[in-house]
PDB file of C-alpha atoms in Angstrom:
ATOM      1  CA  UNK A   1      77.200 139.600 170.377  1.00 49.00           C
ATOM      2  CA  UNK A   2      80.694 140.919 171.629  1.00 49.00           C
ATOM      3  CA  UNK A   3      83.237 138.163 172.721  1.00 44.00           C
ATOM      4  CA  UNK A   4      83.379 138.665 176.196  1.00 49.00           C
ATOM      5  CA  UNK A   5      79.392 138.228 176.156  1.00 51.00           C
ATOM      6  CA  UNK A   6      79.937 135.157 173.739  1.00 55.00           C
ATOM      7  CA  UNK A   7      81.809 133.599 176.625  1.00 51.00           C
ATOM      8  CA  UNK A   8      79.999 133.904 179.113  1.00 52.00           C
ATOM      9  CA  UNK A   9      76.516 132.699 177.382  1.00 55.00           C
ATOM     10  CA  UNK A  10      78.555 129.716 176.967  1.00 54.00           C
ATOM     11  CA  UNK A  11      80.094 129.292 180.342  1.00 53.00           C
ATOM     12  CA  UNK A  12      76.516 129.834 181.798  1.00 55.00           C
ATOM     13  CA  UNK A  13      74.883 127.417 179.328  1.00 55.00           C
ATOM     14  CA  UNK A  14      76.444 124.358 179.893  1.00 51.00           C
ATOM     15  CA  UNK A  15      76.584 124.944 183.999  1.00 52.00           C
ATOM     16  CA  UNK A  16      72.748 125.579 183.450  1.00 55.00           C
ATOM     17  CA  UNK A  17      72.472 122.662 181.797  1.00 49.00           C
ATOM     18  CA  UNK A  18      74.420 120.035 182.863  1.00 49.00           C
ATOM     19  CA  UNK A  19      73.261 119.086 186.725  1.00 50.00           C
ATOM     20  CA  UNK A  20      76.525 117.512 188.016  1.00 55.00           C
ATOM     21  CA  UNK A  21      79.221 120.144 186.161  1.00 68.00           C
ATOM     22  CA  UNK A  22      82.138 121.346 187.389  1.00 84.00           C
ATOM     23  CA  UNK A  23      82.993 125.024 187.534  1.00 89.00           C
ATOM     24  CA  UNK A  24      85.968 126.679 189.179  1.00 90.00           C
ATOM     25  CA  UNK A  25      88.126 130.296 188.618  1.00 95.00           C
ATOM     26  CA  UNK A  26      91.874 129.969 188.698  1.00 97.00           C
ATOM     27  CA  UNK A  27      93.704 132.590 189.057  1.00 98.00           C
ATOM     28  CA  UNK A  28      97.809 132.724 188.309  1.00 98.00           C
ATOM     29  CA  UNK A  29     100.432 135.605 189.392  1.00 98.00           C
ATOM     30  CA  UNK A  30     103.122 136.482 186.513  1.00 97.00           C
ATOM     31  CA  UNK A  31     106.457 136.798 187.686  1.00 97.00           C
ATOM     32  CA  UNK A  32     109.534 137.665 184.973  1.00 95.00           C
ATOM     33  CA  UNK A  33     113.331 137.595 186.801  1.00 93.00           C
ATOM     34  CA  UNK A  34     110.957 138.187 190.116  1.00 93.00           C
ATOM     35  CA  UNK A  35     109.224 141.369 189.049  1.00 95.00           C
ATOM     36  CA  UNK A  36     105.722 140.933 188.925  1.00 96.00           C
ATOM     37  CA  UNK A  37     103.758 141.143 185.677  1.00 95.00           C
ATOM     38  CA  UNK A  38     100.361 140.710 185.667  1.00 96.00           C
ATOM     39  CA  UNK A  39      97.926 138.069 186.095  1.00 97.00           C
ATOM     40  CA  UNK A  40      96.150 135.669 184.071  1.00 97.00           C
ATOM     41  CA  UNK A  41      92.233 134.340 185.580  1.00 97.00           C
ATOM     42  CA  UNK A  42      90.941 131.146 183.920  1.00 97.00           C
ATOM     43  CA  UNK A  43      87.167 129.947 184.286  1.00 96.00           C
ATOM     44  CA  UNK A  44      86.676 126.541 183.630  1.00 95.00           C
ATOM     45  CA  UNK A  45      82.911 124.854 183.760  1.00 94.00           C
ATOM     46  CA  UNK A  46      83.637 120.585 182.965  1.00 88.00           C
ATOM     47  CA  UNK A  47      81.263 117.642 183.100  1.00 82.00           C
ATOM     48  CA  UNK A  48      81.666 114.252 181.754  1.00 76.00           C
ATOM     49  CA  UNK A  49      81.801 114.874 178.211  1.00 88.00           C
ATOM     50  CA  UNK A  50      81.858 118.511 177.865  1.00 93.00           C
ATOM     51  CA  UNK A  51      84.240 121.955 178.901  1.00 95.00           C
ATOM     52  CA  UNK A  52      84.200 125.230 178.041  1.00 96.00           C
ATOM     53  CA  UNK A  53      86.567 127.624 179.277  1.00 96.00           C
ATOM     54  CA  UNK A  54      87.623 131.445 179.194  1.00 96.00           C
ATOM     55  CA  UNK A  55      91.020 133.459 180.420  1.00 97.00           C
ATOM     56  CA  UNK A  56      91.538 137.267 180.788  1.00 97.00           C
ATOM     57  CA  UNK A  57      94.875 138.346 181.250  1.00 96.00           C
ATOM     58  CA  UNK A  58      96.219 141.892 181.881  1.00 94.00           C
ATOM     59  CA  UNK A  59      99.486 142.930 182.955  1.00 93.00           C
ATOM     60  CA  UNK A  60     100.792 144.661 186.199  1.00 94.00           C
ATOM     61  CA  UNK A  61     100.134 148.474 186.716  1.00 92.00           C
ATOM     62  CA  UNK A  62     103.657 149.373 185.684  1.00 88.00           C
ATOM     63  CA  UNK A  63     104.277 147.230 182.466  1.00 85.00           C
ATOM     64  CA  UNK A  64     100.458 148.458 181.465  1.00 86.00           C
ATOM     65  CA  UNK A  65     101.679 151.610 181.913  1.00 86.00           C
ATOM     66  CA  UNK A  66     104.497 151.309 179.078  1.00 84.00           C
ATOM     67  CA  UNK A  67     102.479 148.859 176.952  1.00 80.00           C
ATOM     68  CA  UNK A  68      98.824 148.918 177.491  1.00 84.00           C
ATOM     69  CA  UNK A  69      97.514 145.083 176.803  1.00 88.00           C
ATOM     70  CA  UNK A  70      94.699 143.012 176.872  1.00 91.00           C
ATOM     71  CA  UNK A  71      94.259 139.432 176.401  1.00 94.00           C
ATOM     72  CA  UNK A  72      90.863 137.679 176.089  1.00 96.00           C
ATOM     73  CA  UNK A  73      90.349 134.063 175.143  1.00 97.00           C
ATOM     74  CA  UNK A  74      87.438 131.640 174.875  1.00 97.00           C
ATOM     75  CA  UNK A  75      87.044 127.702 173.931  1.00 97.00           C
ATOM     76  CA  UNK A  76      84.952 124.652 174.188  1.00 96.00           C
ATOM     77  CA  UNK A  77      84.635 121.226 173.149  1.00 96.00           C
ATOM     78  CA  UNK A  78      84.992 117.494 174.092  1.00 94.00           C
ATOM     79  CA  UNK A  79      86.552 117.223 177.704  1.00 92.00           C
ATOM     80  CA  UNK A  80      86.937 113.101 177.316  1.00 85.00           C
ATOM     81  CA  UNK A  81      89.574 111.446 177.487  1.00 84.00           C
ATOM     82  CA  UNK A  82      91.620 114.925 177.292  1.00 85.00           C
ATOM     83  CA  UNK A  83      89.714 117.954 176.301  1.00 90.00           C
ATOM     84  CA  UNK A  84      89.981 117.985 172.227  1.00 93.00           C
ATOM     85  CA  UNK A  85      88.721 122.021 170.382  1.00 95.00           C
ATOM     86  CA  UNK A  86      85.359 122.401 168.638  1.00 96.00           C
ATOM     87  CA  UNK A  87      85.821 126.167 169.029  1.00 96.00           C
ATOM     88  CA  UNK A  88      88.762 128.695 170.279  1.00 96.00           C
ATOM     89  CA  UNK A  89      88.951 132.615 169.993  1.00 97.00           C
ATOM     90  CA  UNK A  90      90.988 134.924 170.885  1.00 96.00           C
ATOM     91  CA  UNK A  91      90.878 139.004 171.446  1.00 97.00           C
ATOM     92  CA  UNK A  92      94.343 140.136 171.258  1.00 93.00           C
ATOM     93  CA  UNK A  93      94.822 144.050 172.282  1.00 92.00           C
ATOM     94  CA  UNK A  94      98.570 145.922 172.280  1.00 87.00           C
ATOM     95  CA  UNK A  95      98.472 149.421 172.390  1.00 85.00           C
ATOM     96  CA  UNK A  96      96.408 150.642 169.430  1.00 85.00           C
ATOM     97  CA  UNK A  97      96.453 147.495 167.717  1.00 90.00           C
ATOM     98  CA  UNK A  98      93.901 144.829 168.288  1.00 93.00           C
ATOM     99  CA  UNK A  99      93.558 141.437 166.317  1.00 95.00           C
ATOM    100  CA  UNK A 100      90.635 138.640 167.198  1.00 96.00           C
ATOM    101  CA  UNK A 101      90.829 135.105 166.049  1.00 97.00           C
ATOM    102  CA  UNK A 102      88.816 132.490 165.895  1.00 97.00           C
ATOM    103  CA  UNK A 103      89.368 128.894 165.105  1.00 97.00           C
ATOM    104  CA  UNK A 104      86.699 125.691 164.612  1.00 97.00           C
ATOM    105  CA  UNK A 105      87.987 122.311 164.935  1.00 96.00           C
ATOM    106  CA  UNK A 106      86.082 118.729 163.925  1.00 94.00           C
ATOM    107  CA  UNK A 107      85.617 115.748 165.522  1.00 87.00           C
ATOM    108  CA  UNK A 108      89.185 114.440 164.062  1.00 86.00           C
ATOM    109  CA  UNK A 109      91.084 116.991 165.814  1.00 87.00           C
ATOM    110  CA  UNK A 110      91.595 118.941 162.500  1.00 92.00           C
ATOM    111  CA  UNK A 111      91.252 122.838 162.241  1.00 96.00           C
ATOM    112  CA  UNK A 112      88.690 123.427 159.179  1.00 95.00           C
ATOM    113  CA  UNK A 113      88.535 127.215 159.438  1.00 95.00           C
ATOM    114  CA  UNK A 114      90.329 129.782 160.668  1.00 97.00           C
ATOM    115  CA  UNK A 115      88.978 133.808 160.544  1.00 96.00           C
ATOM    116  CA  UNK A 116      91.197 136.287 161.708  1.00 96.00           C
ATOM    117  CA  UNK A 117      89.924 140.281 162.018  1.00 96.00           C
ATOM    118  CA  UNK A 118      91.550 142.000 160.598  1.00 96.00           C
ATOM    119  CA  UNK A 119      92.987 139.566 158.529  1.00 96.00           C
ATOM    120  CA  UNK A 120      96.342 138.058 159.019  1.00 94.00           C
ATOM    121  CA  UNK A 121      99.384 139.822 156.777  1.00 93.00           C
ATOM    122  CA  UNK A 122     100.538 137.138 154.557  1.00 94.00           C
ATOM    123  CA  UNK A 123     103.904 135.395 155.170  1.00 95.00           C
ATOM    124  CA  UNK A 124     105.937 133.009 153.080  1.00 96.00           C
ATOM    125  CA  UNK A 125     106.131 130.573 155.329  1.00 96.00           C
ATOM    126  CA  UNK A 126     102.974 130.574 156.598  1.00 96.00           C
ATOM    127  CA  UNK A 127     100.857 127.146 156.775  1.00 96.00           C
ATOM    128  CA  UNK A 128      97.093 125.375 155.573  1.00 96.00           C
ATOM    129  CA  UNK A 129      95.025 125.114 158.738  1.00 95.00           C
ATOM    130  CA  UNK A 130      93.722 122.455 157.276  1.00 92.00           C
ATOM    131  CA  UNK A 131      97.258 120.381 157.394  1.00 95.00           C
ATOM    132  CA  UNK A 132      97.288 120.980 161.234  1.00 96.00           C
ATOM    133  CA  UNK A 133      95.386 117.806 162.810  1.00 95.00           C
ATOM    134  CA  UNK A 134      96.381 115.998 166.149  1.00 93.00           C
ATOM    135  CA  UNK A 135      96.230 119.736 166.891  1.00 95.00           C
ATOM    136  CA  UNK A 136      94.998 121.544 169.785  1.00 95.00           C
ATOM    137  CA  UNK A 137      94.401 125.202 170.933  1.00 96.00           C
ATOM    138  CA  UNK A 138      96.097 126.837 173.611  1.00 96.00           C
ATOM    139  CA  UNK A 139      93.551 126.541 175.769  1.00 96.00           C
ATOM    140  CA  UNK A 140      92.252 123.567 175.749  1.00 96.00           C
ATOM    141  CA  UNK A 141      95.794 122.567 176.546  1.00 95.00           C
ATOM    142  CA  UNK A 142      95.922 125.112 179.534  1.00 95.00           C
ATOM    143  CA  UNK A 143      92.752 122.848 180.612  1.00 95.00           C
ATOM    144  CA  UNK A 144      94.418 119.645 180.100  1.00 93.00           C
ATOM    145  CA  UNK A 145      97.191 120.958 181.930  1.00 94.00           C
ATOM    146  CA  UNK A 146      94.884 122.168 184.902  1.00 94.00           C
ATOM    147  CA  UNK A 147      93.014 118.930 185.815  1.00 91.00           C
ATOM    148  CA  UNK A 148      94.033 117.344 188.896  1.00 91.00           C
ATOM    149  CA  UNK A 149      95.278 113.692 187.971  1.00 93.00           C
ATOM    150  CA  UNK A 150      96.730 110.772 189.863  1.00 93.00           C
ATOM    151  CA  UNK A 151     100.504 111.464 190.551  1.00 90.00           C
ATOM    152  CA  UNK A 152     101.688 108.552 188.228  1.00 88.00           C
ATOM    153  CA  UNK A 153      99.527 110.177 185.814  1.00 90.00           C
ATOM    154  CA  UNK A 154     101.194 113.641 185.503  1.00 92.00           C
ATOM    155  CA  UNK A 155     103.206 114.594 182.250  1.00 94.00           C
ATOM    156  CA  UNK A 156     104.792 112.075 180.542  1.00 94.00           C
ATOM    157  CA  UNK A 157     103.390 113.121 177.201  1.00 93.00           C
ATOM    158  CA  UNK A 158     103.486 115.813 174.607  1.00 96.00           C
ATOM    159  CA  UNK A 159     100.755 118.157 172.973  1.00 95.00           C
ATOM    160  CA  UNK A 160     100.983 119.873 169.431  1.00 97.00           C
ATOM    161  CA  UNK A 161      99.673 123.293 169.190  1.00 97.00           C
ATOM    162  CA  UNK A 162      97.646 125.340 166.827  1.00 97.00           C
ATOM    163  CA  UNK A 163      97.041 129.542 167.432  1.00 96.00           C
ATOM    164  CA  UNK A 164      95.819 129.431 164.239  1.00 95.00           C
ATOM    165  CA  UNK A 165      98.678 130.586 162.535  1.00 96.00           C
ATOM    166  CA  UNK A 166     101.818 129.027 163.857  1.00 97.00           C
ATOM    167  CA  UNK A 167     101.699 125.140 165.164  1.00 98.00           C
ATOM    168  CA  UNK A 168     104.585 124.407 168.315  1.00 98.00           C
ATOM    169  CA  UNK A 169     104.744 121.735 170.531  1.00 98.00           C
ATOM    170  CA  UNK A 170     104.723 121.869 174.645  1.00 97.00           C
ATOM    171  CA  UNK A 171     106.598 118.847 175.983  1.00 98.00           C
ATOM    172  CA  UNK A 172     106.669 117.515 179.547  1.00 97.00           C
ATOM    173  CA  UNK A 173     108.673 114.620 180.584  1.00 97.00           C
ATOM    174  CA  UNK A 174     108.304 112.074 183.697  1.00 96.00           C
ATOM    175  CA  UNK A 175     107.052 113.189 187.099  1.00 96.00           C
ATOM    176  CA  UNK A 176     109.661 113.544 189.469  1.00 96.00           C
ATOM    177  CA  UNK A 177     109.356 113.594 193.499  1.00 96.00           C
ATOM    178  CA  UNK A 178     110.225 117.771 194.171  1.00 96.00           C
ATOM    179  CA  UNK A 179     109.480 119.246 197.663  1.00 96.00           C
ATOM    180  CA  UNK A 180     105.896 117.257 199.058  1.00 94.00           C
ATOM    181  CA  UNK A 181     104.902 117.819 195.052  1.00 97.00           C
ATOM    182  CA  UNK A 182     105.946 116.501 192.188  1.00 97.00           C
ATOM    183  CA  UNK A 183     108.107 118.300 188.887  1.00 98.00           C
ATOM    184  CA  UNK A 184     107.928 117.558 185.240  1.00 97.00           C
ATOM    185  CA  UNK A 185     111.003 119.211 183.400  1.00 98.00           C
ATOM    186  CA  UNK A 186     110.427 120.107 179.641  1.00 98.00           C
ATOM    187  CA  UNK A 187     110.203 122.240 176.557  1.00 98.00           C
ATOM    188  CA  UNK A 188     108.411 124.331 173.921  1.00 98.00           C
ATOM    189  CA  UNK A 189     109.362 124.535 170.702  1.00 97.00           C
ATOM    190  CA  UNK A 190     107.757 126.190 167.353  1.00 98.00           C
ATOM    191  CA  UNK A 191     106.906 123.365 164.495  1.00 98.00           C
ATOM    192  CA  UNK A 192     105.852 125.651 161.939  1.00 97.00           C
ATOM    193  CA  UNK A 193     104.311 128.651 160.500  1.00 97.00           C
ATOM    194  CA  UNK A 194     107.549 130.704 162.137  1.00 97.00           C
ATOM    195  CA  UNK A 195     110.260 132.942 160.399  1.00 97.00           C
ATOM    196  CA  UNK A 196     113.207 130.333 159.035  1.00 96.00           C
ATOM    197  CA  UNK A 197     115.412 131.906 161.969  1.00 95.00           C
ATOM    198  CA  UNK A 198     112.918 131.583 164.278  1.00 95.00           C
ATOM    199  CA  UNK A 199     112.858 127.774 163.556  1.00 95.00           C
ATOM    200  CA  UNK A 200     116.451 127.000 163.935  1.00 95.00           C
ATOM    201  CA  UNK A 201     116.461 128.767 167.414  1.00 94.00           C
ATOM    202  CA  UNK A 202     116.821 126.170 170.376  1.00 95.00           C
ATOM    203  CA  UNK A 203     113.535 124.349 172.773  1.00 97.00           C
ATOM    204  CA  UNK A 204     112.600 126.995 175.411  1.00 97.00           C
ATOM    205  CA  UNK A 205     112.817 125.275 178.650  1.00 98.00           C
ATOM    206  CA  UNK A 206     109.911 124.694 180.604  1.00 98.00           C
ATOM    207  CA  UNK A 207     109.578 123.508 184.344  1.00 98.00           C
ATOM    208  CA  UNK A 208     105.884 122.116 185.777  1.00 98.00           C
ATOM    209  CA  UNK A 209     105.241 121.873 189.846  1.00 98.00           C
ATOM    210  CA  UNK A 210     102.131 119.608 190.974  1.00 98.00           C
ATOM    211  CA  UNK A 211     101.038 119.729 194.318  1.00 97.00           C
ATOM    212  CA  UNK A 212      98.225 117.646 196.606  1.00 96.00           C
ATOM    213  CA  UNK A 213      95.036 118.858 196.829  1.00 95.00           C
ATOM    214  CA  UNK A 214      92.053 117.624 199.521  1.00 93.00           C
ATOM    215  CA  UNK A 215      90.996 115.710 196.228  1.00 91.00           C
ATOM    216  CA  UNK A 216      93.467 113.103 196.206  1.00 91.00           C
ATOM    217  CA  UNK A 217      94.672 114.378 193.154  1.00 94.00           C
ATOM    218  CA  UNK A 218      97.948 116.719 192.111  1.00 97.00           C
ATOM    219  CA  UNK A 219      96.958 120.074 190.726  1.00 97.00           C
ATOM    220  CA  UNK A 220      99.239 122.649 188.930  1.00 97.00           C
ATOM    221  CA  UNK A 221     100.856 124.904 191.154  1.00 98.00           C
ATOM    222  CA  UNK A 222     103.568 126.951 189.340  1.00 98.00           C
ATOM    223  CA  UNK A 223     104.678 126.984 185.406  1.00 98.00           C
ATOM    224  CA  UNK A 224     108.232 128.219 184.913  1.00 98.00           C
ATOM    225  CA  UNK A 225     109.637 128.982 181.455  1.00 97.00           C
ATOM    226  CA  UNK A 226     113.206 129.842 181.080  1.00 97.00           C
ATOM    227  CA  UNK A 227     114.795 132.371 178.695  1.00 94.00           C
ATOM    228  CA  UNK A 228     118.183 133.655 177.730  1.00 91.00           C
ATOM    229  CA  UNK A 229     116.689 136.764 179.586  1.00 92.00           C
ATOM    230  CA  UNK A 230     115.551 135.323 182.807  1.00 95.00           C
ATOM    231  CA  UNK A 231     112.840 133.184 184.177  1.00 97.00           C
ATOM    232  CA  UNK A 232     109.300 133.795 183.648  1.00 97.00           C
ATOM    233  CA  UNK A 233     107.449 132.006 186.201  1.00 97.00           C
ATOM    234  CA  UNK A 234     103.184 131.659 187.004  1.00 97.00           C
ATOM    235  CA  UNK A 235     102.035 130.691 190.112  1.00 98.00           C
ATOM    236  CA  UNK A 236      98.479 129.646 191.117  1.00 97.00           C
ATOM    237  CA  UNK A 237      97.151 131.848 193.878  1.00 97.00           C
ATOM    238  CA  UNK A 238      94.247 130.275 194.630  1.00 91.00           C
TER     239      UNK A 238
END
C-alpha cells in the first residue's frame, strides 16, 4: 500500500468509526521576505481519545520550477490531554532524491523504531532513537499547535522534537494581547543529532498569532520564523 493511500485508509477509518469525530482541512500560504512559496494543507480527523492527521506541501510555481519538491507526511495516536505519536511518516522528495521515514512511538512517549528508505548515511554525531522520550513528531506538534484553546491557555509551554534523526525543541512563551488576537513570542532550537557547528549556532526566533473563532476558542492564524535572511511567515487561509 503506497503512503499517500496509507493515509488516507487511516483518516477514513477512524471518521468511519468514531460517530462524534472531528475532521477539518487547513490550509496555510508560505511567505519568505514576502515572496510567496508554496503552501502546506493539513487534514486533521480528532475525537476524544484519538487523531490522525496528514500534510502535503508543495512549493510555489516558480521555486518548483528551480527545485522540484514534494513533501508528504502522515501520523496518529493519542489526542488526550495533548496529542502524544504511536506512528509518524514522512515522504520527503527534492529533485531526484527521495527519502521516506517512518517512526513508531509507545505508550511512554519513547521512539522504539525508526526505518528510514533508503537508509540514513551514518554521522558521528548521530543519536539512539531509543534515548529520545518526552519526544514528539512534528506533526503531532503541528496538531497540538492547531487546536483552538481558551486564550489563557495558549503557549506557555515547550515541546521536544523527534524527525527521527535529529531531536530540537519549539518554545513558546506567555500569550500576549496583539491586535483583537493574541501573540506568543519564541524559539526553535536543535538539541541533538546536528553537526557540532550546527549546535553552537543561536535559537531561531519564532512568533505565534491566535485569533477568535465562532467557537469561543483562539485558533492559529499565522506562524512567523525569523532568519538572518529574512522572515518566513505561514498564514492560515481558511
Amino acid at each position: 500500500m503506497g503512503f499517500r493511500t496509507r493515509a488516507t485508509a487511516i483518516l477514513l477509518t477512524l471518521a468511519a468509526t468514531q460517530a462524534a469525530a472531528d475532521s477539518r482541512t487547513i490550509r496555510f500560504d508560505l511567505e519568505f521576505a514576502g515572496v510567496s512559496a508554496g503552501v502546506v494543507e493539513l487534514e486533521v480527523v480528532r475525537d476524544g481519545d484519538r487523531y490522525a492527521a496528514t500534510a502535503l506541501g508543495r512549493p510555489a510555481d516558480w521555486l518548483d520550477s528551480l527545485y522540484s519538491a514534494r513533501l508528504s507526511a502522515t501520523g496518529e495516536g493519542a489526542a488526550e490531554p495533548a496529542p502524544r505519536p504511536d506512528r509518524f511518516e514522512t515522504d520527503l522528495r527534492f529533485g531526484d532524491d527521495a527519502q521516506q521515514v517512518e517512526g513508531v512511538w509507545n505508550a511512554a512517549g519513547a521512539p522504539t523504531e525508526v526505518l528510514a528508505t533508503p537508509a540514513f548515511r551514518p554521522k558521528p554525531w548521530q543519536i539512539d532513537p531509543a534515548d529520545q522520550a518526552g519526544t514528539a513528531d512534528p506533526l503531532s506538534v503541528a496538531v497540538r499547535l492547531l487546536a483552538g484553546r481558551e486564550p489563557s491557555a495558549l503557549c506557555g509551554e515547550a515541546a521536544d522534537i523527534f524527525d527521527g534523526r535529529r531531536r530540537s525543541r519549539v518554545s513558546l512563551g506567555e500569550p500576549e494581547p496583539f491586535k483583537g488576537g493574541w501573540r506568543c513570542l519564541g524559539d526553535w532550537r536543535r538539541v541533538a543529532g546536528y553537526a557540532p557547528e550546527s549546535l553552537e549556532a543561536p535559537p531561531t526566533e519564532i512568533r505565534a498569532y491566535f485569533v477568535p473563532f465562532a467557537d469561543g476558542r483562539a485558533h492559529l492564524s499565522k506562524l512567523e520564523v525569523i532568519t538572518r535572511w529574512g522572515t518566513g511567515s505561514a498564514r492560515r487561509a481558511n
